[in-house]
Amino acid sequence: MSLHPGVFVNRTLNMKRINYIGLDMDHTLIRYKTSNFEKLAHNVMLKKLVEQQGYPESVLKLKFDYSRAIRGLVIDKNKGNVIKLSRHAAIRASYHGLNRIDYKKQKTLYKSTYIDLGDSNYDPVDTSFSISFATLFAQLVDLKDHSENHTLPDYATMATDLAVVLDQAHRDGSIKDVIRNNIEDYIIKDQEIVDGLERFKKHDKKVFIATNSDYAYTKLLLDYAITPLLKEHDHWSDVFEFTITLAQKPKFFTDNTPFLKVNPDDGSMTNVTGKVEKGGIYQGGCANRLTSDLNLDADEILYIGDHIYGDILRLKKDCAWRTALVVEELREEVDQFQKAQTTTEKINHLMAEKVPIERKLDDLISDQIENDHQNHKDKIKKLTEDIQEIDKSLSPLIKEHDQFFNPYWGEVFRAGIEESYFAYQVERFACIYMASLGDLFKQNPRTYFRSHRKSMAHEV
Ligand SMILES: [Mg+2]
């Protein structure tokens, strides 16, 4: 049993040493009804493709399917494929549009099993709408392959067009306006998170927000999901040390952008001449300036976000703040992992039977080769049949195992026997990770999170 249920530790983190906790807003402090949210992005992108990029109206018929993609996939723009990678960037599953590419075909398509992620043809889907983005790309590829009229552009252009309309949707407010008008359809009110904010504050943990959202949208969500749930404070601004909007992460962690002060009454802005102050609402800024204004060591600050590239990866590379990642898929993955346990045990049991037979078979064949005789012919035949029998029982079990997870892609954190590329990034860049901020807030604010000693191949 884990010492800290719900919080998983990659690197030792002593919460007593943490004085400031920075929070990303969207999907970290504020939880979304993700399936609704991704569906909205899918709809908005489709409309913009038709209205602004001249796509045929037939694309509007594409229905959003939440299970079509998971986080951490990579798009092969030229070939129109979506790929799942292992921790070593080896291809472990691939689809052309909506159709699974079998292993043989995959081998002819990709000379090497390994993908060079530095190649600009490969697009890791780590936008804030990775599910809808990957799904829509796959659907458009499928539509292009199967439609009579050939008005859709080539695969790579479609990927670029999608990125353009998604970026526009963020900027012109077409997604945010829908949320503003139907907020209860998209935003979760989470008492556990709000209670945790007040509890951590009692321990003198100074909590601040650093979000890429603008002030108006930040205010909308905090007014809706934080203020009404507070028990010991009147307003969200009493809980947060300061609030940084339009932070432009990941640039926030690398560049030296100056802070602007936002007037909460009318949203107007002024230059900041002095230091960042308690209670202030800001726009822009950077981590360096914040650390020095507060007179802190970088490792006294813990930053918590949900976006592996924007919140965590660049931060870890360029700035010494400690990191925590919220991976909302984790809750289901852990639940399903437990439900799949019986199947996993059956698989392990059969593998334990298979391995010694394989070894015996190898020894007999070697003996025949080396001593140039045919004495083991019957035994070899029998052992080969035994292995085939075991494989016959194994294959439905492996399918059964995968059905506990995403029907197209399996587990988010695993690619077969190895970790997925996504899992590798989580492990490498996040000091701790959890399904929800509430999982961290349930822990004692003085917790010493210790990582397990990890075994290397030669140590087990
Ligand atoms: Mg976020």
Tab-separated table of C-alpha atoms and ligand atoms in Angstrom:
chain	number	residue	atom	x	y	z
A	1	MET	CA	0.000	0.000	0.000
A	2	SER	CA	1.272	3.410	-0.941
A	3	LEU	CA	2.325	5.766	1.838
A	4	HIS	CA	0.641	8.668	0.094
A	5	PRO	CA	-2.483	7.285	-1.610
A	6	GLY	CA	-3.091	9.023	-4.917
A	7	VAL	CA	0.283	10.777	-5.090
A	8	PHE	CA	3.091	9.074	-7.003
A	9	VAL	CA	6.705	10.008	-6.437
A	10	ASN	CA	9.438	10.153	-9.082
A	11	ARG	CA	11.838	12.332	-7.128
A	12	THR	CA	12.038	13.009	-3.437
A	13	LEU	CA	10.112	16.131	-2.459
A	14	ASN	CA	9.982	17.515	1.052
A	15	MET	CA	6.866	19.658	1.408
A	16	LYS	CA	8.337	21.314	4.518
A	17	ARG	CA	10.886	22.920	2.209
A	18	ILE	CA	8.157	24.248	-0.140
A	19	ASN	CA	6.991	27.762	0.749
A	20	TYR	CA	5.242	28.741	-2.464
A	21	ILE	CA	2.923	26.614	-4.545
A	22	GLY	CA	2.225	27.849	-8.083
A	23	LEU	CA	-0.865	26.510	-9.818
A	24	ASP	CA	-1.818	26.306	-13.438
A	25	MET	CA	-5.530	27.083	-13.718
A	26	ASP	CA	-7.186	25.114	-16.548
A	27	HIS	CA	-7.348	21.364	-15.753
A	28	THR	CA	-5.230	21.810	-12.622
A	29	LEU	CA	-6.847	24.216	-10.148
A	30	ILE	CA	-10.057	24.222	-12.163
A	31	ARG	CA	-11.292	20.827	-13.358
A	32	TYR	CA	-13.183	20.497	-16.619
A	33	LYS	CA	-15.758	17.996	-17.805
A	34	THR	CA	-13.110	16.896	-20.257
A	35	SER	CA	-15.236	14.907	-22.676
A	36	ASN	CA	-17.634	17.873	-23.158
A	37	PHE	CA	-14.709	20.244	-23.455
A	38	GLU	CA	-12.903	18.190	-26.115
A	39	LYS	CA	-16.165	17.776	-28.009
A	40	LEU	CA	-16.610	21.539	-28.024
A	41	ALA	CA	-13.085	22.015	-29.401
A	42	HIS	CA	-13.809	19.406	-32.095
A	43	ASN	CA	-16.970	21.284	-33.147
A	44	VAL	CA	-15.314	24.685	-33.141
A	45	MET	CA	-12.344	23.425	-35.198
A	46	LEU	CA	-14.685	21.850	-37.758
A	47	LYS	CA	-16.712	25.049	-38.172
A	48	LYS	CA	-13.559	27.082	-38.656
A	49	LEU	CA	-12.184	24.624	-41.214
A	50	VAL	CA	-15.308	25.181	-43.303
A	51	GLU	CA	-15.697	28.921	-42.750
A	52	GLN	CA	-12.071	29.987	-42.906
A	53	GLN	CA	-10.059	27.290	-44.637
A	54	GLY	CA	-12.584	26.428	-47.361
A	55	TYR	CA	-13.123	22.789	-46.342
A	56	PRO	CA	-16.229	21.097	-47.799
A	57	GLU	CA	-19.353	21.190	-45.615
A	58	SER	CA	-19.332	17.394	-45.511
A	59	VAL	CA	-16.676	17.548	-42.767
A	60	LEU	CA	-19.314	18.938	-40.416
A	61	LYS	CA	-20.805	15.448	-40.273
A	62	LEU	CA	-17.782	14.081	-38.421
A	63	LYS	CA	-18.910	13.119	-34.927
A	64	PHE	CA	-16.576	13.442	-31.979
A	65	ASP	CA	-15.481	10.133	-30.459
A	66	TYR	CA	-13.695	10.603	-27.139
A	67	SER	CA	-12.115	7.156	-27.167
A	68	ARG	CA	-10.353	7.670	-30.503
A	69	ALA	CA	-7.259	9.243	-28.978
A	70	ILE	CA	-5.307	9.381	-25.753
A	71	ARG	CA	-2.679	11.771	-24.517
A	72	GLY	CA	0.879	11.367	-25.715
A	73	LEU	CA	0.265	10.345	-29.345
A	74	VAL	CA	2.376	11.584	-32.239
A	75	ILE	CA	1.090	12.598	-35.652
A	76	ASP	CA	2.990	11.626	-38.799
A	77	LYS	CA	1.846	14.545	-40.940
A	78	ASN	CA	3.065	13.304	-44.319
A	79	LYS	CA	1.682	9.787	-44.066
A	80	GLY	CA	-1.568	10.694	-42.320
A	81	ASN	CA	-0.824	8.364	-39.417
A	82	VAL	CA	-1.274	8.607	-35.671
A	83	ILE	CA	1.349	6.762	-33.631
A	84	LYS	CA	1.876	5.592	-30.069
A	85	LEU	CA	5.485	5.392	-28.938
A	86	SER	CA	7.374	3.544	-26.253
A	87	ARG	CA	9.735	5.301	-23.870
A	88	HIS	CA	12.520	4.843	-26.409
A	89	ALA	CA	10.390	6.443	-29.159
A	90	ALA	CA	9.802	3.063	-30.822
A	91	ILE	CA	6.467	2.703	-32.638
A	92	ARG	CA	4.185	0.434	-30.621
A	93	ALA	CA	0.827	1.070	-32.325
A	94	SER	CA	-0.194	3.075	-35.372
A	95	TYR	CA	-3.322	4.024	-37.285
A	96	HIS	CA	-3.713	5.385	-40.765
A	97	GLY	CA	-6.720	7.621	-40.296
A	98	LEU	CA	-9.146	5.377	-38.440
A	99	ASN	CA	-7.617	2.060	-39.509
A	100	ARG	CA	-5.094	0.139	-37.509
A	101	ILE	CA	-1.844	-0.509	-39.353
A	102	ASP	CA	-0.731	-4.105	-38.857
A	103	TYR	CA	2.793	-4.925	-37.804
A	104	LYS	CA	3.946	-6.081	-41.249
A	105	LYS	CA	2.667	-2.974	-43.001
A	106	GLN	CA	4.146	-0.802	-40.261
A	107	LYS	CA	7.531	-2.385	-40.848
A	108	THR	CA	7.438	-1.556	-44.550
A	109	LEU	CA	6.160	2.001	-43.910
A	110	TYR	CA	8.781	2.785	-41.298
A	111	LYS	CA	12.222	1.410	-42.078
A	112	SER	CA	13.293	1.914	-38.481
A	113	THR	CA	11.060	1.185	-35.529
A	114	TYR	CA	12.337	4.374	-33.921
A	115	ILE	CA	10.983	7.828	-34.614
A	116	ASP	CA	13.177	10.905	-34.598
A	117	LEU	CA	11.011	13.334	-32.660
A	118	GLY	CA	13.273	16.185	-33.758
A	119	ASP	CA	11.986	15.654	-37.326
A	120	SER	CA	9.398	18.361	-38.039
A	121	ASN	CA	7.198	15.847	-39.881
A	122	TYR	CA	6.330	14.354	-36.509
A	123	ASP	CA	4.024	16.374	-34.360
A	124	PRO	CA	3.685	15.302	-30.731
A	125	VAL	CA	0.105	16.109	-29.845
A	126	ASP	CA	0.556	18.088	-26.680
A	127	THR	CA	-1.791	20.975	-27.316
A	128	SER	CA	-4.404	21.686	-24.682
A	129	PHE	CA	-6.877	19.802	-26.880
A	130	SER	CA	-4.774	16.793	-27.754
A	131	ILE	CA	-7.689	14.340	-27.831
A	132	SER	CA	-9.878	16.345	-30.188
A	133	PHE	CA	-6.902	17.317	-32.316
A	134	ALA	CA	-5.673	13.751	-32.897
A	135	THR	CA	-9.232	12.472	-33.377
A	136	LEU	CA	-10.101	15.101	-35.948
A	137	PHE	CA	-6.855	14.582	-37.852
A	138	ALA	CA	-7.544	10.821	-38.057
A	139	GLN	CA	-11.135	11.450	-39.179
A	140	LEU	CA	-10.075	13.911	-41.887
A	141	VAL	CA	-7.479	11.459	-43.217
A	142	ASP	CA	-10.135	8.758	-43.312
A	143	LEU	CA	-12.605	11.085	-45.058
A	144	LYS	CA	-10.015	12.088	-47.639
A	145	ASP	CA	-9.182	8.441	-48.383
A	146	HIS	CA	-12.812	7.455	-48.808
A	147	SER	CA	-14.550	10.478	-50.314
A	148	GLU	CA	-15.496	10.822	-53.963
A	149	ASN	CA	-14.722	14.513	-54.264
A	150	HIS	CA	-11.119	15.374	-53.762
A	151	THR	CA	-11.412	18.804	-52.243
A	152	LEU	CA	-9.517	17.997	-49.076
A	153	PRO	CA	-5.846	19.043	-49.065
A	154	ASP	CA	-2.963	16.622	-48.453
A	155	TYR	CA	-2.448	15.123	-45.005
A	156	ALA	CA	0.334	17.487	-43.926
A	157	THR	CA	-1.692	20.565	-44.927
A	158	MET	CA	-4.658	19.250	-42.947
A	159	ALA	CA	-2.457	18.929	-39.853
A	160	THR	CA	-1.250	22.509	-40.302
A	161	ASP	CA	-4.797	23.794	-40.916
A	162	LEU	CA	-5.952	22.098	-37.727
A	163	ALA	CA	-3.207	23.776	-35.717
A	164	VAL	CA	-4.164	27.141	-37.232
A	165	VAL	CA	-7.884	26.861	-36.432
A	166	LEU	CA	-7.190	25.588	-32.918
A	167	ASP	CA	-4.925	28.528	-32.255
A	168	GLN	CA	-7.586	30.902	-33.613
A	169	ALA	CA	-10.271	29.271	-31.493
A	170	HIS	CA	-8.183	30.015	-28.416
A	171	ARG	CA	-7.550	33.601	-29.393
A	172	ASP	CA	-10.895	34.774	-30.734
A	173	GLY	CA	-12.820	33.458	-27.737
A	174	SER	CA	-14.992	31.043	-29.736
A	175	ILE	CA	-14.364	28.256	-27.210
A	176	LYS	CA	-14.412	30.483	-24.137
A	177	ASP	CA	-17.656	32.220	-25.137
A	178	VAL	CA	-19.478	28.890	-25.220
A	179	ILE	CA	-18.098	28.024	-21.784
A	180	ARG	CA	-19.083	31.427	-20.417
A	181	ASN	CA	-22.681	30.852	-21.489
A	182	ASN	CA	-22.919	27.195	-20.356
A	183	ILE	CA	-20.413	27.044	-17.556
A	184	GLU	CA	-22.022	24.167	-15.629
A	185	ASP	CA	-21.680	21.919	-18.715
A	186	TYR	CA	-17.920	22.354	-18.767
A	187	ILE	CA	-16.594	23.180	-15.307
A	188	ILE	CA	-16.546	20.958	-12.194
A	189	LYS	CA	-16.948	22.501	-8.745
A	190	ASP	CA	-14.520	20.532	-6.563
A	191	GLN	CA	-14.952	21.028	-2.817
A	192	GLU	CA	-11.901	18.875	-2.074
A	193	ILE	CA	-9.634	21.279	-3.958
A	194	VAL	CA	-11.098	24.389	-2.324
A	195	ASP	CA	-10.865	22.834	1.165
A	196	GLY	CA	-7.257	21.926	0.404
A	197	LEU	CA	-6.431	25.518	-0.579
A	198	GLU	CA	-7.685	26.790	2.771
A	199	ARG	CA	-5.931	24.023	4.701
A	200	PHE	CA	-2.567	24.544	3.010
A	201	LYS	CA	-2.871	28.281	3.629
A	202	LYS	CA	-3.142	27.581	7.367
A	203	HIS	CA	0.255	25.910	7.102
A	204	ASP	CA	1.582	29.125	5.629
A	205	LYS	CA	1.962	27.663	2.155
A	206	LYS	CA	1.609	30.622	-0.182
A	207	VAL	CA	-0.442	29.610	-3.178
A	208	PHE	CA	-0.429	31.565	-6.435
A	209	ILE	CA	-1.859	31.079	-9.914
A	210	ALA	CA	0.160	31.250	-13.128
A	211	THR	CA	-2.193	30.661	-16.054
A	212	ASN	CA	-2.044	31.272	-19.799
A	213	SER	CA	-5.696	32.342	-19.730
A	214	ASP	CA	-6.586	36.041	-19.742
A	215	TYR	CA	-7.892	37.893	-16.717
A	216	ALA	CA	-11.560	37.954	-17.778
A	217	TYR	CA	-11.669	34.174	-18.257
A	218	THR	CA	-9.637	33.528	-15.093
A	219	LYS	CA	-12.076	35.649	-13.113
A	220	LEU	CA	-15.047	33.845	-14.654
A	221	LEU	CA	-13.785	30.412	-13.575
A	222	LEU	CA	-12.580	31.447	-10.116
A	223	ASP	CA	-15.834	33.308	-9.377
A	224	TYR	CA	-17.741	30.172	-10.359
A	225	ALA	CA	-15.661	27.319	-8.942
A	226	ILE	CA	-13.678	28.792	-6.028
A	227	THR	CA	-15.390	31.720	-4.253
A	228	PRO	CA	-18.779	30.027	-3.565
A	229	LEU	CA	-17.042	26.963	-2.057
A	230	LEU	CA	-14.799	28.843	0.390
A	231	LYS	CA	-15.514	28.252	4.087
A	232	GLU	CA	-12.982	30.515	5.796
A	233	HIS	CA	-12.493	33.288	3.239
A	234	ASP	CA	-14.846	35.572	1.351
A	235	HIS	CA	-13.270	35.702	-2.083
A	236	TRP	CA	-10.724	33.792	-4.179
A	237	SER	CA	-8.375	36.784	-4.055
A	238	ASP	CA	-8.090	36.251	-0.265
A	239	VAL	CA	-6.691	32.763	-0.834
A	240	PHE	CA	-4.134	33.345	-3.561
A	241	GLU	CA	-0.948	35.206	-2.836
A	242	PHE	CA	-1.102	36.689	-6.334
A	243	THR	CA	-2.545	35.779	-9.715
A	244	ILE	CA	-0.577	35.812	-12.964
A	245	THR	CA	-2.645	35.767	-16.158
A	246	LEU	CA	-1.532	35.426	-19.829
A	247	ALA	CA	1.708	33.962	-18.473
A	248	GLN	CA	2.710	32.583	-21.899
A	249	LYS	CA	4.065	29.342	-20.512
A	250	PRO	CA	6.448	27.753	-21.449
A	251	LYS	CA	8.112	31.118	-22.236
A	252	PHE	CA	7.283	32.164	-18.665
A	253	PHE	CA	9.921	29.690	-17.434
A	254	THR	CA	12.649	30.672	-19.905
A	255	ASP	CA	12.325	34.316	-20.971
A	256	ASN	CA	12.549	37.575	-19.057
A	257	THR	CA	9.188	39.130	-19.872
A	258	PRO	CA	8.262	42.012	-17.537
A	259	PHE	CA	5.146	41.842	-15.364
A	260	LEU	CA	2.173	44.140	-16.009
A	261	LYS	CA	-0.258	44.893	-13.217
A	262	VAL	CA	-3.961	44.333	-13.968
A	263	ASN	CA	-6.576	46.556	-12.356
A	264	PRO	CA	-9.275	44.056	-11.307
A	265	ASP	CA	-12.028	46.681	-11.562
A	266	ASP	CA	-11.677	47.434	-15.248
A	267	GLY	CA	-8.968	45.064	-16.528
A	268	SER	CA	-6.674	47.981	-17.427
A	269	MET	CA	-2.908	47.496	-17.149
A	270	THR	CA	0.095	49.382	-15.836
A	271	ASN	CA	3.838	48.678	-15.825
A	272	VAL	CA	5.280	47.140	-12.685
A	273	THR	CA	8.190	49.200	-11.417
A	274	GLY	CA	8.728	47.607	-7.989
A	275	LYS	CA	8.474	43.990	-6.908
A	276	VAL	CA	5.599	41.572	-7.365
A	277	GLU	CA	3.240	42.184	-4.459
A	278	LYS	CA	0.863	40.165	-2.365
A	279	GLY	CA	-2.720	40.258	-3.610
A	280	GLY	CA	-1.736	41.584	-7.033
A	281	ILE	CA	-3.209	40.512	-10.345
A	282	TYR	CA	-0.600	40.405	-13.083
A	283	GLN	CA	-0.173	39.700	-16.739
A	284	GLY	CA	2.917	38.172	-18.387
A	285	GLY	CA	6.076	38.103	-16.293
A	286	CYS	CA	8.573	35.319	-15.800
A	287	ALA	CA	9.713	32.752	-13.262
A	288	ASN	CA	13.181	34.285	-12.790
A	289	ARG	CA	11.853	37.648	-11.791
A	290	LEU	CA	9.277	36.096	-9.487
A	291	THR	CA	11.882	33.979	-7.686
A	292	SER	CA	14.169	36.958	-7.108
A	293	ASP	CA	11.358	39.404	-6.165
A	294	LEU	CA	10.192	36.961	-3.503
A	295	ASN	CA	13.763	36.417	-2.367
A	296	LEU	CA	13.402	32.662	-2.640
A	297	ASP	CA	15.578	29.754	-3.660
A	298	ALA	CA	14.115	28.103	-6.747
A	299	ASP	CA	13.550	24.824	-4.880
A	300	GLU	CA	11.225	26.496	-2.369
A	301	ILE	CA	8.644	26.779	-5.150
A	302	LEU	CA	6.506	23.868	-6.328
A	303	TYR	CA	4.696	24.370	-9.636
A	304	ILE	CA	1.709	22.180	-10.445
A	305	GLY	CA	0.287	21.860	-13.949
A	306	ASP	CA	-1.371	19.392	-16.292
A	307	HIS	CA	0.385	20.180	-19.547
A	308	ILE	CA	3.524	18.185	-20.022
A	309	TYR	CA	5.188	20.525	-22.478
A	310	GLY	CA	3.851	23.909	-21.401
A	311	ASP	CA	3.851	23.439	-17.657
A	312	ILE	CA	6.484	20.899	-16.824
A	313	LEU	CA	9.004	19.989	-19.499
A	314	ARG	CA	10.431	23.419	-20.177
A	315	LEU	CA	10.230	24.298	-16.517
A	316	LYS	CA	12.365	21.346	-15.534
A	317	LYS	CA	14.903	22.035	-18.253
A	318	ASP	CA	15.276	25.776	-17.733
A	319	CYS	CA	14.165	26.618	-14.221
A	320	ALA	CA	14.847	24.900	-10.924
A	321	TRP	CA	11.358	25.108	-9.441
A	322	ARG	CA	10.061	21.734	-8.260
A	323	THR	CA	7.263	20.205	-10.338
A	324	ALA	CA	4.061	18.236	-9.965
A	325	LEU	CA	1.886	17.007	-12.814
A	326	VAL	CA	-1.857	16.433	-12.788
A	327	VAL	CA	-2.764	13.531	-15.106
A	328	GLU	CA	-6.513	13.159	-14.926
A	329	GLU	CA	-6.446	9.872	-16.899
A	330	LEU	CA	-4.553	8.316	-14.008
A	331	ARG	CA	-7.614	7.651	-11.854
A	332	GLU	CA	-9.226	5.421	-14.474
A	333	GLU	CA	-5.953	3.847	-15.464
A	334	VAL	CA	-5.214	2.786	-11.877
A	335	ASP	CA	-8.802	1.501	-11.399
A	336	GLN	CA	-8.696	-0.479	-14.614
A	337	PHE	CA	-5.224	-1.760	-13.816
A	338	GLN	CA	-6.718	-3.330	-10.698
A	339	LYS	CA	-9.731	-4.718	-12.550
A	340	ALA	CA	-7.401	-6.263	-15.124
A	341	GLN	CA	-5.404	-7.955	-12.377
A	342	THR	CA	-7.012	-11.421	-12.763
A	343	THR	CA	-6.335	-11.371	-16.497
A	344	THR	CA	-2.789	-10.128	-15.908
A	345	GLU	CA	-2.175	-13.015	-13.494
A	346	LYS	CA	-3.447	-15.549	-16.043
A	347	ILE	CA	-1.065	-14.056	-18.631
A	348	ASN	CA	1.850	-14.182	-16.189
A	349	HIS	CA	0.996	-17.780	-15.299
A	350	LEU	CA	1.007	-18.879	-18.949
A	351	MET	CA	4.253	-16.997	-19.583
A	352	ALA	CA	5.812	-18.805	-16.625
A	353	GLU	CA	4.826	-22.100	-18.297
A	354	LYS	CA	6.054	-20.999	-21.702
A	355	VAL	CA	9.527	-19.721	-20.842
A	356	PRO	CA	11.052	-23.043	-19.594
A	357	ILE	CA	9.561	-24.915	-22.575
A	358	GLU	CA	11.159	-22.370	-24.892
A	359	ARG	CA	14.490	-22.857	-23.172
A	360	LYS	CA	14.263	-26.644	-23.363
A	361	LEU	CA	13.399	-26.402	-27.048
A	362	ASP	CA	16.384	-24.113	-27.736
A	363	ASP	CA	18.707	-26.569	-25.953
A	364	LEU	CA	17.448	-29.549	-27.961
A	365	ILE	CA	17.725	-27.716	-31.287
A	366	SER	CA	21.244	-26.529	-30.369
A	367	ASP	CA	22.246	-30.064	-29.499
A	368	GLN	CA	20.974	-31.318	-32.877
A	369	ILE	CA	22.881	-28.585	-34.712
A	370	GLU	CA	26.089	-28.939	-32.779
A	371	ASN	CA	26.215	-32.757	-32.744
A	372	ASP	CA	24.685	-33.226	-36.137
A	373	HIS	CA	21.921	-35.734	-35.299
A	374	GLN	CA	18.115	-35.963	-35.380
A	375	ASN	CA	17.600	-37.722	-31.999
A	376	HIS	CA	15.275	-35.069	-30.551
A	377	LYS	CA	12.938	-34.814	-33.519
A	378	ASP	CA	9.829	-36.092	-31.709
A	379	LYS	CA	10.531	-34.109	-28.543
A	380	ILE	CA	11.040	-30.943	-30.566
A	381	LYS	CA	7.747	-31.481	-32.341
A	382	LYS	CA	5.954	-31.985	-29.023
A	383	LEU	CA	7.505	-28.897	-27.391
A	384	THR	CA	6.713	-26.745	-30.431
A	385	GLU	CA	3.095	-27.864	-30.234
A	386	ASP	CA	3.002	-27.094	-26.503
A	387	ILE	CA	4.199	-23.549	-27.180
A	388	GLN	CA	1.614	-23.100	-29.916
A	389	GLU	CA	-1.090	-24.249	-27.491
A	390	ILE	CA	0.032	-21.711	-24.889
A	391	ASP	CA	0.159	-18.934	-27.500
A	392	LYS	CA	-3.376	-19.831	-28.521
A	393	SER	CA	-4.544	-19.258	-24.939
A	394	LEU	CA	-2.402	-16.154	-24.545
A	395	SER	CA	-3.648	-14.155	-27.463
A	396	PRO	CA	-7.313	-13.796	-26.334
A	397	LEU	CA	-6.071	-12.972	-22.827
A	398	ILE	CA	-3.898	-10.161	-24.147
A	399	LYS	CA	-6.895	-8.826	-26.080
A	400	GLU	CA	-9.020	-9.145	-22.945
A	401	HIS	CA	-6.380	-7.239	-20.981
A	402	ASP	CA	-6.315	-4.386	-23.523
A	403	GLN	CA	-10.108	-4.089	-23.394
A	404	PHE	CA	-9.832	-2.758	-19.856
A	405	PHE	CA	-8.154	0.301	-21.316
A	406	ASN	CA	-8.682	2.498	-24.349
A	407	PRO	CA	-10.106	0.227	-27.107
A	408	TYR	CA	-7.831	1.707	-29.759
A	409	TRP	CA	-4.660	2.556	-27.880
A	410	GLY	CA	-4.594	0.570	-24.636
A	411	GLU	CA	-2.993	2.137	-21.589
A	412	VAL	CA	-1.842	5.759	-21.475
A	413	PHE	CA	1.235	4.899	-19.413
A	414	ARG	CA	2.258	1.662	-21.122
A	415	ALA	CA	3.184	0.532	-24.602
A	416	GLY	CA	3.153	-3.244	-24.357
A	417	ILE	CA	5.730	-4.377	-21.850
A	418	GLU	CA	7.502	-1.004	-21.866
A	419	GLU	CA	6.457	2.397	-20.604
A	420	SER	CA	4.847	4.723	-23.136
A	421	TYR	CA	6.643	7.827	-24.300
A	422	PHE	CA	4.113	9.831	-22.290
A	423	ALA	CA	4.992	7.852	-19.143
A	424	TYR	CA	8.671	8.466	-19.817
A	425	GLN	CA	8.092	12.221	-19.944
A	426	VAL	CA	6.040	12.120	-16.745
A	427	GLU	CA	8.796	10.193	-15.016
A	428	ARG	CA	11.543	12.417	-16.308
A	429	PHE	CA	10.028	15.820	-15.718
A	430	ALA	CA	7.519	15.611	-12.859
A	431	CYS	CA	8.827	15.230	-9.284
A	432	ILE	CA	5.413	13.895	-8.237
A	433	TYR	CA	2.190	13.205	-10.170
A	434	MET	CA	-1.436	12.543	-9.337
A	435	ALA	CA	-4.910	12.360	-10.922
A	436	SER	CA	-6.162	15.551	-9.308
A	437	LEU	CA	-4.828	18.470	-7.279
A	438	GLY	CA	-7.247	17.242	-4.590
A	439	ASP	CA	-5.076	14.109	-4.172
A	440	LEU	CA	-2.124	16.270	-3.154
A	441	PHE	CA	-4.274	18.485	-0.935
A	442	LYS	CA	-5.473	15.422	1.008
A	443	GLN	CA	-1.890	14.749	2.141
A	444	ASN	CA	-0.340	16.323	5.176
A	445	PRO	CA	1.177	19.666	4.027
A	446	ARG	CA	4.366	18.601	5.847
A	447	THR	CA	4.748	15.324	3.925
A	448	TYR	CA	8.172	14.104	2.885
A	449	PHE	CA	7.539	12.384	-0.445
A	450	ARG	CA	10.248	9.772	-0.960
A	451	SER	CA	10.818	7.986	-4.240
A	452	HIS	CA	11.301	4.247	-4.475
A	453	ARG	CA	14.720	2.969	-5.268
A	454	LYS	CA	14.483	2.032	-8.938
A	455	SER	CA	16.098	-1.202	-10.033
A	456	MET	CA	18.232	-1.430	-13.134
A	457	ALA	CA	18.018	-4.519	-15.356
A	458	HIS	CA	21.066	-6.108	-13.676
A	459	GLU	CA	19.652	-5.558	-10.174
A	460	VAL	CA	16.504	-7.689	-10.456
B	1	MG	MG	-3.703	23.553	-17.817
